[in-house]
Coordinates of C-alpha atoms in Angstrom, one line a residue:
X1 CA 0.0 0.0 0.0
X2 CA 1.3 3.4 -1.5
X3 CA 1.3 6.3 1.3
X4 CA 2.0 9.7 0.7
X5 CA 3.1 10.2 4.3
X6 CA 4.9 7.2 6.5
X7 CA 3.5 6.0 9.6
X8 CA 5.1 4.5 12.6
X9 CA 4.3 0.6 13.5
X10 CA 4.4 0.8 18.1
X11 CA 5.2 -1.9 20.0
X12 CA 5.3 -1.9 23.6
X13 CA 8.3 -3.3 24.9
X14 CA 7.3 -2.7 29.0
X15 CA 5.0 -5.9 29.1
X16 CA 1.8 -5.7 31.6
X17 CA 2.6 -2.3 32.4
X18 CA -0.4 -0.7 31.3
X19 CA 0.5 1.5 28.0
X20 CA -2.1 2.1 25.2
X21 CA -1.2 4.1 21.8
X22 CA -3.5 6.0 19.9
X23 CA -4.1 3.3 16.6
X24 CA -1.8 4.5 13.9
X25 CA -3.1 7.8 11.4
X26 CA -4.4 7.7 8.6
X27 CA -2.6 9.6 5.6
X28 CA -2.7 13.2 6.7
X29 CA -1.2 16.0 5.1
X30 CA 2.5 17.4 6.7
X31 CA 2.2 18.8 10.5
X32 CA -1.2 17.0 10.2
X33 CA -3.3 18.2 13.3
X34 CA -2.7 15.5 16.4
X35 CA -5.5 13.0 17.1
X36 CA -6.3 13.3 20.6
X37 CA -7.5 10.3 23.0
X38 CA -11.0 11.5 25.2
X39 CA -9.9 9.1 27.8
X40 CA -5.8 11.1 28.4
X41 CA -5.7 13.6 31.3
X42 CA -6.3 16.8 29.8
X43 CA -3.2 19.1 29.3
X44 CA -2.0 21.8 31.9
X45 CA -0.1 24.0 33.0
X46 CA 0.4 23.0 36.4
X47 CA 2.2 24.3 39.9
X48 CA 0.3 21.5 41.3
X49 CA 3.9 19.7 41.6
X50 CA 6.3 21.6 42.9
X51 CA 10.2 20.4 42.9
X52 CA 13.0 22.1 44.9
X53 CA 16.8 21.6 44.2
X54 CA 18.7 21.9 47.4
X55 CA 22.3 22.3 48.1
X56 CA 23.5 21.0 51.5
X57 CA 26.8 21.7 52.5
X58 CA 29.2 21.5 55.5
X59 CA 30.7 24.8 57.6
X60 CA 33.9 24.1 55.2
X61 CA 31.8 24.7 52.3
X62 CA 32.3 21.2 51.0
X63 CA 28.9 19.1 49.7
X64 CA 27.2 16.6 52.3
X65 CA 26.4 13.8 50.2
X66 CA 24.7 10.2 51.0
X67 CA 21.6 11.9 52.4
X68 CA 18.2 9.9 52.3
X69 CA 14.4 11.4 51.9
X70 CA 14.4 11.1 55.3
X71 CA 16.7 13.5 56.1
X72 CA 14.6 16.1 54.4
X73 CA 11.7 18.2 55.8
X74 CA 10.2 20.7 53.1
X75 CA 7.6 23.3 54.5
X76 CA 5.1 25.0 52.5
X77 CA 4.0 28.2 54.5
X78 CA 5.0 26.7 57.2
X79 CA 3.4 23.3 56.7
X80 CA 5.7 20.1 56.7
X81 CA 4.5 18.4 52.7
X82 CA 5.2 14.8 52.2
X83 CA 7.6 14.8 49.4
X84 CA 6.6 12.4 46.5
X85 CA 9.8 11.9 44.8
X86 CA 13.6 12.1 45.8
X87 CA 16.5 11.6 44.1
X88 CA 21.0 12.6 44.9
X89 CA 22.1 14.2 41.4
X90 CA 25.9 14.9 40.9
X91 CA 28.6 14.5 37.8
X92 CA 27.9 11.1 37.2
X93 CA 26.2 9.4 34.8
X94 CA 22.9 8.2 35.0
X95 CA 22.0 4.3 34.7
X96 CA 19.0 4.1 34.1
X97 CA 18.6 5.3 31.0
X98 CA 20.2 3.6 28.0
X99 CA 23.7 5.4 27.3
X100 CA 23.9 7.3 24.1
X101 CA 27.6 6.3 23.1
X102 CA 25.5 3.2 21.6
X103 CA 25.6 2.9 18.4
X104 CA 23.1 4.3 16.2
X105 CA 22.0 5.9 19.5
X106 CA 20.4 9.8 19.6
X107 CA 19.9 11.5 23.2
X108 CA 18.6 15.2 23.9
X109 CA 20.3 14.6 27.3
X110 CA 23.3 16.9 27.6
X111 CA 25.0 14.2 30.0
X112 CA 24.8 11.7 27.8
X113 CA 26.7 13.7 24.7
X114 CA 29.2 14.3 27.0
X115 CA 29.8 11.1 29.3
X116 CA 29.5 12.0 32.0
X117 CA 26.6 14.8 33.9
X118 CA 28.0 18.3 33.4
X119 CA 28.1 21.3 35.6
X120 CA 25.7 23.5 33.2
X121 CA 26.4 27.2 33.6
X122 CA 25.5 30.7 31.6
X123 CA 27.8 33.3 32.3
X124 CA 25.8 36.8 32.0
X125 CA 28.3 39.6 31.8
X126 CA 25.8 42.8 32.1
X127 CA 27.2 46.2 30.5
X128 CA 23.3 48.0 30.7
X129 CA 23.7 48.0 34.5
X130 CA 27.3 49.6 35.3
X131 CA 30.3 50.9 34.4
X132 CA 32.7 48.0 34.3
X133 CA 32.1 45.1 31.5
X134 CA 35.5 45.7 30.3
X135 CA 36.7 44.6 33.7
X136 CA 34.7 41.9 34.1
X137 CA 35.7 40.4 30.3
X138 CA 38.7 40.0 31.4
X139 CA 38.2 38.4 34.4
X140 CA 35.7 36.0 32.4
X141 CA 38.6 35.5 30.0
X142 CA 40.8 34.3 32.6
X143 CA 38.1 31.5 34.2
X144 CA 37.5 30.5 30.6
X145 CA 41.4 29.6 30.3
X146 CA 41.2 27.4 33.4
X147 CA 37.8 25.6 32.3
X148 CA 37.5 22.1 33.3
X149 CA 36.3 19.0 30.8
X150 CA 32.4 18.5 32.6
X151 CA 31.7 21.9 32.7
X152 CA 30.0 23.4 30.1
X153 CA 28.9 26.8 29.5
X154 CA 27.6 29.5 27.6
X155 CA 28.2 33.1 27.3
X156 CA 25.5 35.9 27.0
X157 CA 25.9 39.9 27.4
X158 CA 22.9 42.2 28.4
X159 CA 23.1 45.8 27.2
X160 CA 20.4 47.4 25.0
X161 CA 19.2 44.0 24.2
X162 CA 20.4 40.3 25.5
X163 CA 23.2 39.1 22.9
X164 CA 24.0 35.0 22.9
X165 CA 28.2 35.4 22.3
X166 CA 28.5 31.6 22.2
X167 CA 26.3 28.4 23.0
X168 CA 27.0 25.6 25.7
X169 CA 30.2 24.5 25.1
X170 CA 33.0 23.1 27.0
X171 CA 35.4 24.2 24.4
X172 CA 37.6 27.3 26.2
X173 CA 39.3 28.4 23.2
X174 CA 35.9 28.8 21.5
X175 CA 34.5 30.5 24.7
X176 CA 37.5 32.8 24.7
X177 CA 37.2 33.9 20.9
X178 CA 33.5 34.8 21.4
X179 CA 34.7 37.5 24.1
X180 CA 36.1 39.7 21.4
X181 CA 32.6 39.8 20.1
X182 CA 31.1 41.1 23.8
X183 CA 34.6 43.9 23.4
X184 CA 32.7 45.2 19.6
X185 CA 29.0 44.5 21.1
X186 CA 30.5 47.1 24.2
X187 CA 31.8 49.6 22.2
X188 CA 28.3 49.7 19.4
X189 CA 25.8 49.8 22.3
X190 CA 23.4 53.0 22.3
X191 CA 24.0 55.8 24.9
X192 CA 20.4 54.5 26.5
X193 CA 23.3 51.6 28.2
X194 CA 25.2 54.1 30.2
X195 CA 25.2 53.8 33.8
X196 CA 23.1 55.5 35.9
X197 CA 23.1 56.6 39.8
X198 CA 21.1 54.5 41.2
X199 CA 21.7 56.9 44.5
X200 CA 18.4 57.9 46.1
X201 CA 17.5 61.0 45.0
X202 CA 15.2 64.0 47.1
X203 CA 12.1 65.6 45.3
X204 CA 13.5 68.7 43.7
X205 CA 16.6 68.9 44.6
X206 CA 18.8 71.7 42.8
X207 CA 15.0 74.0 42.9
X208 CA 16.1 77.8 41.6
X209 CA 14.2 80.7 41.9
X210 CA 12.3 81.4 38.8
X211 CA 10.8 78.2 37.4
X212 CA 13.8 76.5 38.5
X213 CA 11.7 73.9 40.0
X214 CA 9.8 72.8 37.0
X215 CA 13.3 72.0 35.2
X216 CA 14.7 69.9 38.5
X217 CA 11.1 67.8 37.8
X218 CA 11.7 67.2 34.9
X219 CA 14.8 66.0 35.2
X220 CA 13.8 63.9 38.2
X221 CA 10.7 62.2 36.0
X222 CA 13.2 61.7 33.4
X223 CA 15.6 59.7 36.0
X224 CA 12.3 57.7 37.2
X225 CA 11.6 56.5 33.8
X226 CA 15.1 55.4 32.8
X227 CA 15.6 53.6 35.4
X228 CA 12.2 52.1 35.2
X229 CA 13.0 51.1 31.6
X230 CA 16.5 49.5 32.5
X231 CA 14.5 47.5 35.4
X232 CA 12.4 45.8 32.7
X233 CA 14.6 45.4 30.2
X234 CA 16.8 43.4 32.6
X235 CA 13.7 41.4 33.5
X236 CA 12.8 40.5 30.0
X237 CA 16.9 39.7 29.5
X238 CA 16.9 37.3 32.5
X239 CA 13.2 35.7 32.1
X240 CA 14.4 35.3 28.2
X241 CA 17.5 33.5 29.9
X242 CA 15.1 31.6 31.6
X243 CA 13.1 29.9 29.1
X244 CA 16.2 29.2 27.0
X245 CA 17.5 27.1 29.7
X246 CA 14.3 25.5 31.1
X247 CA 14.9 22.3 28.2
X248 CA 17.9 21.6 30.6
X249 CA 17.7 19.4 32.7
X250 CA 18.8 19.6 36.3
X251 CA 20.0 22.6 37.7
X252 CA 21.7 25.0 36.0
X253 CA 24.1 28.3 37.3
X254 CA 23.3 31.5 36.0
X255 CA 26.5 33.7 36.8
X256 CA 25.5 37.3 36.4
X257 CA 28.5 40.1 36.7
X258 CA 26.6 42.9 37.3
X259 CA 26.5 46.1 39.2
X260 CA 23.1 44.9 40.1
X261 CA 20.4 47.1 39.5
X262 CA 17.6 49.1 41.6
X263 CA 15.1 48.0 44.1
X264 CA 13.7 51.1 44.8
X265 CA 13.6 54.6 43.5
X266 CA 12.4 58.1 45.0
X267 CA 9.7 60.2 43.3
X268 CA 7.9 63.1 44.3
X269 CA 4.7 60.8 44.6
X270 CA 6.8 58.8 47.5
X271 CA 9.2 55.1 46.8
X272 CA 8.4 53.0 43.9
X273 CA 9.6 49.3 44.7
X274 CA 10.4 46.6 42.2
X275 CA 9.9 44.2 45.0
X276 CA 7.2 42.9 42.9
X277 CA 9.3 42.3 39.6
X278 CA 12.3 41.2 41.4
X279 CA 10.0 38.5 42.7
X280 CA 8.1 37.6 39.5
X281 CA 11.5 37.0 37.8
X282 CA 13.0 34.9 40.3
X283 CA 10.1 32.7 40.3
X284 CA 10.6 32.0 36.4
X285 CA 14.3 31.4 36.9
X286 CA 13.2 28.9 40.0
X287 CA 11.2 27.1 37.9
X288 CA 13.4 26.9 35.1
X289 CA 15.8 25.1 38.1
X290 CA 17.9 28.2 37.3
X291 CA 20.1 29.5 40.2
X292 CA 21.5 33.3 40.4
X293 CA 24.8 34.0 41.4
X294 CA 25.5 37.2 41.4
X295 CA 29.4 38.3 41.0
X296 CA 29.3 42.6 42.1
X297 CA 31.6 43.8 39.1
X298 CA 33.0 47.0 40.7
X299 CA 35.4 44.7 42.7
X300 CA 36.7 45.6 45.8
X301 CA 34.8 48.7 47.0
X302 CA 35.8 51.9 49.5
X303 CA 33.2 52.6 52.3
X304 CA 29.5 51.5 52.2
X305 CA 28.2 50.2 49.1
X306 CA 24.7 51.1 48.0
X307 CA 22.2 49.2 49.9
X308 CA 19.7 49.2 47.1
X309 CA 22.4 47.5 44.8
X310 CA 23.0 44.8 47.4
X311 CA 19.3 44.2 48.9
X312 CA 18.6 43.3 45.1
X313 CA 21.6 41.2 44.7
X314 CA 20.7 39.4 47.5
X315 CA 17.4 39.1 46.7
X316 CA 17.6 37.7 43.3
X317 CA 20.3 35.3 44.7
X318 CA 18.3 34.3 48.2
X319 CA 14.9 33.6 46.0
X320 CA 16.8 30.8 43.5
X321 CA 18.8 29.3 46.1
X322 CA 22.4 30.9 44.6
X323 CA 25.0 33.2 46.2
X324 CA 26.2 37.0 46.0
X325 CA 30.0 37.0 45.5
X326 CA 30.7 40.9 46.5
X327 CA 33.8 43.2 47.4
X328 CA 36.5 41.0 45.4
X329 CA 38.9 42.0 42.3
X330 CA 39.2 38.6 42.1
X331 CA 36.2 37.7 39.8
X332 CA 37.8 34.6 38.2
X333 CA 37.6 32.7 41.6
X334 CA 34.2 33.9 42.5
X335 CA 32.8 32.3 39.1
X336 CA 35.0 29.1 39.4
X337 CA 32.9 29.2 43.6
X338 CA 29.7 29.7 41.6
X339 CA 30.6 26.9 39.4
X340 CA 31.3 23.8 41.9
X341 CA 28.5 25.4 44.3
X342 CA 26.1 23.1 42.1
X343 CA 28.1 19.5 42.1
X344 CA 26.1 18.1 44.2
X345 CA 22.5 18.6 44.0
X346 CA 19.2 16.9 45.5
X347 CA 16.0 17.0 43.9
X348 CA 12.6 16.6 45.9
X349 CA 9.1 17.0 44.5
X350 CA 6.1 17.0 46.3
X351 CA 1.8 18.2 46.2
X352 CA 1.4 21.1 48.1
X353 CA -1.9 19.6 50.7
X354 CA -3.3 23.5 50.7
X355 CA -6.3 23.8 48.0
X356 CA -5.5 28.1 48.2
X357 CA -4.4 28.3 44.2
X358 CA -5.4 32.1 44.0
X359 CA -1.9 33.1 42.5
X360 CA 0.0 34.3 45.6
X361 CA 3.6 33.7 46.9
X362 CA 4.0 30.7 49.0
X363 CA 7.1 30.3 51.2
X364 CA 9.0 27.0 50.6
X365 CA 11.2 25.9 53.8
X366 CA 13.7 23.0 53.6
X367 CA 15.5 21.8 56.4
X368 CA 18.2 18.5 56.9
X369 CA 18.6 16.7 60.0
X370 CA 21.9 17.5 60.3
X371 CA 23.5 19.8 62.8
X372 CA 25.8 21.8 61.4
X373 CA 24.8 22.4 57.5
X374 CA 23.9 24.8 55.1
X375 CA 21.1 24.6 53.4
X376 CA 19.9 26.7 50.1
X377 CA 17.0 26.1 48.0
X378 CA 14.6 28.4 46.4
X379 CA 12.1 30.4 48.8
X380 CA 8.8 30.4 47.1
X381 CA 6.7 29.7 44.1
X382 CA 3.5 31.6 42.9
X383 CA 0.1 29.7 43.4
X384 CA -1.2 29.4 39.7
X385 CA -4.1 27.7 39.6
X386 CA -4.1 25.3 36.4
X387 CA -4.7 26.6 32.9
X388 CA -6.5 24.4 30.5
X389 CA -4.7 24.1 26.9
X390 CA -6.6 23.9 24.0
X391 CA -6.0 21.0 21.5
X392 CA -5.4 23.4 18.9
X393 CA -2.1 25.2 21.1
X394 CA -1.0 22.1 22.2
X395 CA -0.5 21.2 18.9
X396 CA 0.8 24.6 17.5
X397 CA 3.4 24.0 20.6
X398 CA 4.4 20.2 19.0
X399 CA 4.7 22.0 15.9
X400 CA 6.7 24.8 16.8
X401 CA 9.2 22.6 18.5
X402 CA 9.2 20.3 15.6
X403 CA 9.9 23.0 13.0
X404 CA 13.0 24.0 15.7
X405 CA 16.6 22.1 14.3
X406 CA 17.7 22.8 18.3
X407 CA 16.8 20.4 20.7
X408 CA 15.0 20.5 23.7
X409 CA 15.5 18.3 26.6
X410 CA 13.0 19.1 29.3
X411 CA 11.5 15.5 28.3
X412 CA 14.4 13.5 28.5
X413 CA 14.9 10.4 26.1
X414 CA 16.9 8.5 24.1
X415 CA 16.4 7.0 21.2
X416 CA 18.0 3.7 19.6
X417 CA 17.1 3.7 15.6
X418 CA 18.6 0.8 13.2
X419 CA 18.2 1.5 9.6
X420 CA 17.0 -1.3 7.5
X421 CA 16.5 -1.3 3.2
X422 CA 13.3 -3.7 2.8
X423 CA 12.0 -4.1 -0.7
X424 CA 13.4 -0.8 -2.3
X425 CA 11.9 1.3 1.0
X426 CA 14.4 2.8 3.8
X427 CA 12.9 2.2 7.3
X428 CA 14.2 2.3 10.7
X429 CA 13.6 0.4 13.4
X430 CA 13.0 2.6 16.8
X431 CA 13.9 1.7 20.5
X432 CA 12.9 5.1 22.7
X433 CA 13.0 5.6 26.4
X434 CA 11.5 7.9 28.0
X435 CA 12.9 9.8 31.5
X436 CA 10.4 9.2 33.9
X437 CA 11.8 11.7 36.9
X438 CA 10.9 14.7 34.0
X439 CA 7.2 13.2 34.1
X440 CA 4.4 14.2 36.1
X441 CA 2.5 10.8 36.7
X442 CA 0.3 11.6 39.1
X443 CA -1.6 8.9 41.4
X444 CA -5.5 8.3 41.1
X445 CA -6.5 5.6 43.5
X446 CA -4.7 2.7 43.4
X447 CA -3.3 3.5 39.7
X448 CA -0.2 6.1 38.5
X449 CA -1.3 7.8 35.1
X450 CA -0.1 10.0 32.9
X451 CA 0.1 10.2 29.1
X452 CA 2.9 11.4 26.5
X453 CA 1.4 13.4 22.9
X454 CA 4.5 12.4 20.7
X455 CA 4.8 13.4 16.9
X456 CA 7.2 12.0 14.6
X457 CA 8.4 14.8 11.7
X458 CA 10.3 13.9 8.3
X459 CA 12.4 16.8 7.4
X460 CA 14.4 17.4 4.1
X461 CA 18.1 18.7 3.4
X462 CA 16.6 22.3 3.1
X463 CA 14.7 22.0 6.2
X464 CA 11.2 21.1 4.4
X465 CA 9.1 19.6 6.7
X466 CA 8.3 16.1 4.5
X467 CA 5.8 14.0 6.7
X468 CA 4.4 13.7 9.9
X469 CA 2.3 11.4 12.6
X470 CA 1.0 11.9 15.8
X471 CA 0.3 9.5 18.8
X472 CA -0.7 9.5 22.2
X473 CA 1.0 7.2 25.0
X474 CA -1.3 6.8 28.1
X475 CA 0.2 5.4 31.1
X476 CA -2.3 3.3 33.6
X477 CA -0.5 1.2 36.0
X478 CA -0.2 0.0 39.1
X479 CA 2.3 0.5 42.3
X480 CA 4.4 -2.3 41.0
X481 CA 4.9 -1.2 37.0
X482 CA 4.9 1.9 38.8
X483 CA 8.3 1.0 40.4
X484 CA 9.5 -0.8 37.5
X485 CA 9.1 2.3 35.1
X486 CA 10.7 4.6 37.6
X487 CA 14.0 2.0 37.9
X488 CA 14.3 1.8 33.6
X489 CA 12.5 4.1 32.2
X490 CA 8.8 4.7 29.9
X491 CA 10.1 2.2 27.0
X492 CA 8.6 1.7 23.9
X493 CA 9.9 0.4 20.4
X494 CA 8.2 1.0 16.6
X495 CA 9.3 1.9 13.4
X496 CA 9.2 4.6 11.0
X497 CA 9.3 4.0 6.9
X498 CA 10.9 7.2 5.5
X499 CA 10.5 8.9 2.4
X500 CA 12.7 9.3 -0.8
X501 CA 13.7 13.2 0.4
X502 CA 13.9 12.6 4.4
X503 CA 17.3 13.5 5.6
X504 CA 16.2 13.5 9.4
X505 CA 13.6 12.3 11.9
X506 CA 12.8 14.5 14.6
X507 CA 10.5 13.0 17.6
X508 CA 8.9 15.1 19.7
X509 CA 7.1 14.6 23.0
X510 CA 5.0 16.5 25.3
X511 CA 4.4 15.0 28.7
X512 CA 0.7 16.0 29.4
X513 CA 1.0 15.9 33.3
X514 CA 3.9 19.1 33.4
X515 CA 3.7 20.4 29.7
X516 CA 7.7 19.6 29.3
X517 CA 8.7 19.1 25.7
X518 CA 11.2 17.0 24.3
X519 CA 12.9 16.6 20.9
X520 CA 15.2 14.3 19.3
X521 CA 16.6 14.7 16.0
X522 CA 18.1 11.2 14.5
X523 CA 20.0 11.8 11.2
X524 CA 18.9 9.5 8.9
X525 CA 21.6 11.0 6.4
X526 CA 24.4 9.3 9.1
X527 CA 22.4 6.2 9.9
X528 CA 22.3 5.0 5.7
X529 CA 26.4 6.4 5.2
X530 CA 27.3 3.6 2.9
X531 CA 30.1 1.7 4.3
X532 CA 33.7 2.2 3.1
X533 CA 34.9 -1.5 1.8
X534 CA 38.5 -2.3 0.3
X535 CA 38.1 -2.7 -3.1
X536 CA 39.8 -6.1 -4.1
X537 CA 43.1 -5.9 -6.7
X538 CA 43.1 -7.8 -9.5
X539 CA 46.0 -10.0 -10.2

């Protein structure tokens, strides 16, 4: 049978676990619209589940390690929670997941590119709030000389707008070229960049006789509303920041050299606070399991430093669970502190037991039985109540991430694909595994469900989107499948028969519980490379 679009033959591989797949399309034009099952959970956004990274560390600053679920006690407004899900994470690699130095093996897990779990960190150096970028360059430049094999980072610069220098990388000399780009983006920024005084200022001071007044107003409002603009604009930077980062898994350090910018200004109406921003920005970097650490640029500093500079720097930091570095010339070792802050990281989850979803600020508390610790997490989260999505923006989100070549890996999986020539057709043969710690399978009596919207997407050499299909996953099961599917994963096999012009196969999936997306692209181009032979000599 002749089809204008391929479809994908499931087989589930997990046996008495409970899955169910959508039966297979129909022919369906490209990015056909997704068949939907009336029986999967319907698709939220949720804050229903709430997970908290937490560092725990010894009075030498070294990370306390071996600790059980036990030893944690997680508060929400003061309220102990029962947490639902725990896990240790550091530098090494996971095992239960298949490892993507297989062959024929594709992973949009950044640990298993790599070998090994990397410390994931974006260094932010900011020239729109102060004076001293240059400085702080160089001092970037010299960390990026010492950079170590597992870490990975990336480099971004905020002045009139947020510029990406160079993507994750654990390549220094790479790293280090892309600084002479953030020297030319510097030196081309608009005047709107150049520092302000963030100094708190009297209504109408320097007032003159004559109308003097009206001209010290002026000036004043004009103050008010630059600052106000560089507020938000760093806002939008770091949120953007966010959302870039939130297909990462685990947590990741955002290492911002900055002179920090205002939490407060004076007006003649009275204080305007961006207590309310400040807040609202922290909690999309929290839940992108983004933590700040601020590194104060002006170095070492004579007499008191601005208390409006540091209460936001502190702040910023205290909300994600990071750390200000402040009062050092030394910037170089303050990013390398930032760096191993994170190398040892545990993850808990668990359902707030309050029904008070009215969108306010609820105070997370974490304590360890331990005497003698530090403990940092991040303080709060905002009470969203859940947020129906439509069948027709789920899809336009599958779509969207299928027409993007970059990854995303806040669905983790792996995927093993065999190509195989049967009858004059290409097809390959798919093993995928799905990362069940980045689900939200939530528990309804005695059974854990959740279900998976996955679409597979034939794309040309010129980027042409070819072909696609779409299927549901739905996962039923009981405690003991449960277990199982927590110990190796959500596995599942199929296969895919490509067309004449399809260079690469991207999956995509969209956990329904959480809303995380992930993609995988598997290059068929690589996977049907002919195979060099030695040609025989004649005698």
């Amino acid at each position: 049978m002749r089809m204008k679009n391929a479809l994908i033959a499931i087989v589930i591989c997990l046996a008495g676990a409970g899955f169910a797949f959508a039966q297979s399309m129909p022919p369906s034009p490209p990015v056909a619209s997704a068949q939907t099952n009336p029986n999967s959970p319907a698709l939220k956004v949720t804050s229903r589940v709430v997970q908290v990274n937490v560092i725990v560390q010894d009075k030498n600053g070294k990370p306390v390690t071996g600790l059980t679920k036990d030893d944690f006690t997680i508060l929400d407004q003061g309220q102990p929670q029962a947490i639902a899900s725990f896990s240790e994470q550091t530098n090494k690699v996971t095992t239960t997941m298949v490892s993507a130095s297989a062959k024929n093996t594709f992973s949009n897990r950044m640990e298993e590119h790599s070998g090994a779990a990397p410390t994931v960190s974006v260094i932010l150096i900011d020239k729109l709030n102060g004076g001293h970028a240059g400085f702080a360059v160089a001092q970037v430049g010299k960390y990026l000389k010492q950079l170590q094999p597992q870490d990975t980072a990336a480099l971004y610069y905020l002045s009139d707008k947020l510029y990406m220098l160079h993507d994750f990388t654990n390549d220094s000399a790479a790293l280090l070229r892309s600084l002479n780009l953030a020297q030319l983006v510097q030196q081309d920024t608009r005047d709107s960049t150049t520092p302000m005084d963030f100094a708190p200022r009297t209504p109408n001071v320097g007032k003159e006789a004559g109308g003097g007044d009206w001209l010290a107003r002026a000036a004043s409002r004009a103050m008010e509303v630059a600052i106000t603009n560089r507020v938000y604009r760093t806002k939008d930077g770091l949120e953007a920041l966010a959302k870039l980062l939130a297909g990462i898994p685990g947590r990741k350090n955002l290492i911002w050299i900055s002179d920090s910018f205002p939490f407060l200004i004076y007006t003649d109406a009275g204080i305007v606070t961006f207590e309310r921003q400040i807040i609202a920005t922290a909690e999309t970097l929290s839940n992108a399991n983004v933590s700040v650490y601020v590194i104060d640029a002006r170095g070492l500093t004579v007499g008191l430093a601005d208390p409006q500079a540091v209460n936001t720097m502190v702040s910023l930091a205290d909300l994600t669970g990071g750390r200000v570095y402040r009062n050092t010339n030394d910037l170089s070792a303050a990013i390398h502190r930032a760096v191993d802050d994170a190398r040892v990281t545990y993850v808990l989850t668990y359902y707030p037991n309050h029904d008070h979803w009215d969108g306010r600020y609820r105070e997370i508390g974490v304590k360890v039985n331990h005497p003698g610790v530090e403990v940092r997490a991040r303080r709060g989260y905002f009470a969203t109540p859940d947020a129906a999505v439509s069948p027709k923006s789920k899809e336009e989100i599958m779509v969207d991430a299928a027409k993007n070549p970059i990854e995303s890996a806040a669905l983790g999986m792996d995927v093993q694909a065999d190509p195989v020539d049967a009858a004059g057709a290409r097809q390959i043969k798919t093993q995928v595994k799905i990362d069940p710690t980045q689900m939200q399978i939530a528990k309804s009596g005695d059974r854990w469900t959740d279900s998976v919207d996955m679409k597979w997407v034939q794309v040309a050499a010129d980027g042409r989107v070819l072909a696609s299909t779409s299927q549901t996953l739905n996962l039923n099961v009981l405690q003991a499948d449960y277990e199982n599917v927590l110990r190796n994963g959500v596995s599942f096999s199929g296969t895919v028969n490509l067309l004449k012009d399809t260079t690469e196969v991207r999956l995509v999936a969209r956990d329904a519980g959480n809303g995380s997306i992930g993609t995988v692209n598997i290059s068929v181009t690589n996977l049907f490379a002919p195979v060099n032979r030695a040609v025989p000599t004649k005698k």
